[in-house]
Short mmCIF file of C-alpha atoms in Angstrom, two decimals:
data_model
loop_
_atom_site.label_atom_id
_atom_site.label_comp_id
_atom_site.label_asym_id
_atom_site.label_seq_id
_atom_site.Cartn_x
_atom_site.Cartn_y
_atom_site.Cartn_z
CA MET A 1168 -10.38 4.38 -22.71
CA ASN A 1169 -10.00 6.14 -19.32
CA ALA A 1170 -9.78 3.00 -17.00
CA GLN A 1171 -9.11 2.57 -13.39
CA TYR A 1172 -5.63 3.21 -12.24
CA VAL A 1173 -3.97 1.03 -9.09
CA ASP A 1174 -1.12 2.24 -7.03
CA GLY A 1175 0.50 -1.59 -5.95
CA PHE A 1176 2.73 -2.08 -3.01
CA LEU A 1177 4.78 -5.30 -1.41
CA ILE A 1178 5.89 -4.23 1.75
CA PRO A 1179 7.92 -6.64 4.33
CA VAL A 1180 6.85 -5.81 7.86
CA PRO A 1181 8.76 -6.70 11.23
CA GLN A 1182 5.90 -9.02 12.95
CA ASP A 1183 6.15 -7.46 16.12
CA LYS A 1184 5.54 -4.09 14.35
CA ILE A 1185 2.29 -5.49 12.15
CA GLU A 1186 -0.41 -4.00 14.68
CA GLN A 1187 1.17 -0.31 14.56
CA TYR A 1188 1.35 -1.05 10.64
CA ARG A 1189 -2.10 -1.71 11.04
CA GLU A 1190 -2.97 1.46 13.18
CA MET A 1191 -1.16 3.82 10.44
CA SER A 1192 -2.31 2.16 7.05
CA ALA A 1193 -6.31 2.38 8.36
CA PHE A 1194 -5.59 6.09 8.91
CA ALA A 1195 -3.91 6.64 5.94
CA GLY A 1196 -6.66 4.55 4.09
CA LYS A 1197 -9.44 7.41 5.30
CA LEU A 1198 -7.07 9.81 4.03
CA TRP A 1199 -6.87 8.65 0.43
CA LYS A 1200 -10.45 7.59 0.79
CA GLU A 1201 -11.19 11.54 1.93
CA TYR A 1202 -9.50 12.55 -1.07
CA GLY A 1203 -10.98 10.62 -3.87
CA ALA A 1204 -9.56 7.06 -3.97
CA LEU A 1205 -11.84 4.28 -4.71
CA ASP A 1206 -10.64 1.51 -2.40
CA TYR A 1207 -7.95 1.03 -0.09
CA ARG A 1208 -6.81 -2.32 0.72
CA GLU A 1209 -3.92 -3.59 3.38
CA CYS A 1210 -3.51 -7.33 3.09
CA VAL A 1211 -1.16 -9.38 5.26
CA GLY A 1212 0.38 -12.47 3.99
CA ASP A 1213 -1.07 -15.96 4.98
CA ASP A 1214 -0.48 -18.30 2.36
CA LEU A 1215 2.45 -17.39 0.42
CA GLU A 1216 4.04 -20.61 -0.38
CA ASN A 1217 3.72 -22.36 -3.59
CA GLU A 1218 5.59 -25.12 -5.03
CA GLY A 1219 7.31 -24.24 -8.03
CA MET A 1220 6.66 -20.52 -8.05
CA THR A 1221 8.38 -17.47 -6.34
CA SER A 1222 6.77 -17.00 -3.32
CA PHE A 1223 5.85 -13.20 -2.17
CA ARG A 1224 7.97 -13.37 1.07
CA GLN A 1225 10.96 -13.93 -1.34
CA SER A 1226 9.90 -11.21 -3.85
CA ALA A 1227 9.43 -8.92 -0.91
CA GLY A 1228 12.92 -9.98 0.61
CA ALA A 1229 11.14 -10.42 3.60
CA ARG A 1230 13.36 -11.70 6.63
CA GLU A 1231 12.34 -14.73 9.13
CA ASN A 1232 10.75 -11.95 11.92
CA GLU A 1233 9.05 -10.42 9.09
CA VAL A 1234 5.51 -11.23 7.42
CA VAL A 1235 4.73 -9.44 3.62
CA VAL A 1236 1.70 -7.10 3.28
CA PHE A 1237 0.38 -7.08 -0.29
CA SER A 1238 -1.85 -3.52 -0.61
CA TRP A 1239 -3.28 -1.40 -3.40
CA ILE A 1240 -5.16 1.58 -4.02
CA LEU A 1241 -7.72 2.04 -6.53
CA TYR A 1242 -8.30 4.91 -8.44
CA ALA A 1243 -10.96 6.48 -11.20
CA SER A 1244 -7.74 7.49 -13.62
CA LYS A 1245 -4.22 8.11 -13.63
CA GLU A 1246 -5.19 11.47 -13.32
CA GLU A 1247 -6.99 11.17 -10.34
CA ARG A 1248 -4.10 8.97 -8.50
CA ASN A 1249 -1.78 12.14 -9.36
CA ARG A 1250 -4.47 14.51 -8.32
CA ILE A 1251 -4.91 12.75 -4.90
CA ASN A 1252 -1.57 11.30 -4.23
CA GLU A 1253 -0.42 15.15 -4.45
CA ARG A 1254 -3.11 16.21 -1.72
CA VAL A 1255 -2.39 13.17 0.08
CA MET A 1256 1.46 13.59 0.36
CA ASN A 1257 0.91 17.38 1.32
CA ASP A 1258 -1.78 16.76 3.92
CA PRO A 1259 0.24 17.30 7.60
CA ARG A 1260 -2.04 14.41 9.18
CA LEU A 1261 -0.39 11.64 7.21
CA LYS A 1262 2.88 13.13 8.31
CA GLN A 1263 1.64 12.74 11.77
CA ALA A 1264 0.58 9.67 11.31
CA CYS A 1265 3.18 7.82 10.06
CA VAL A 1266 5.89 6.37 12.69
CA GLU A 1267 9.28 5.91 12.10
CA GLY A 1268 10.35 2.40 12.27
CA VAL A 1269 7.20 0.56 11.83
CA PHE A 1270 8.98 -0.53 8.51
CA ASP A 1271 11.71 0.09 6.16
CA PHE A 1272 10.31 2.37 3.24
CA ASN A 1273 13.34 1.45 1.12
CA ARG A 1274 12.58 -2.04 1.01
CA MET A 1275 8.78 -1.46 -0.11
CA ALA A 1276 8.13 -2.43 -3.78
CA TRP A 1277 5.75 0.08 -5.01
CA GLY A 1278 4.10 0.86 -8.55
CA GLY A 1279 1.33 2.45 -10.66
CA PHE A 1280 -0.72 -0.54 -12.75
CA LYS A 1281 -3.16 0.39 -16.07
CA THR A 1282 -5.81 -1.65 -15.61
CA LEU A 1283 -5.82 -4.62 -18.47
CA VAL A 1284 -8.71 -6.55 -17.25
CA LEU A 1285 -11.93 -5.38 -15.82
CA VAL A 1286 -14.76 -7.80 -15.12
#
């Protein structure tokens, strides 16, 4: 089965940088879609504390002045993801759009996920 593939991200972003992050991500999302991604979402944490469970804030290592961004990019397949990511990463527009200091790339959690259930 050649199911859809997802890149997922969990990112702590300083509260005072969230608008810069939104602008940067909106531009990046257009690039991913231009090269063939099926969906691109950036979501900011709202309801993250659930008693008896590990919180997204804890999982993201978010500090007091940070919000948590949960995002994903959907692809038709892992092969498509690899093709699209290579093109996006080599597109000079991405480098121009990325602003230093909006968030710490070293603290971002990222991974590729095979589809387990598709309803």
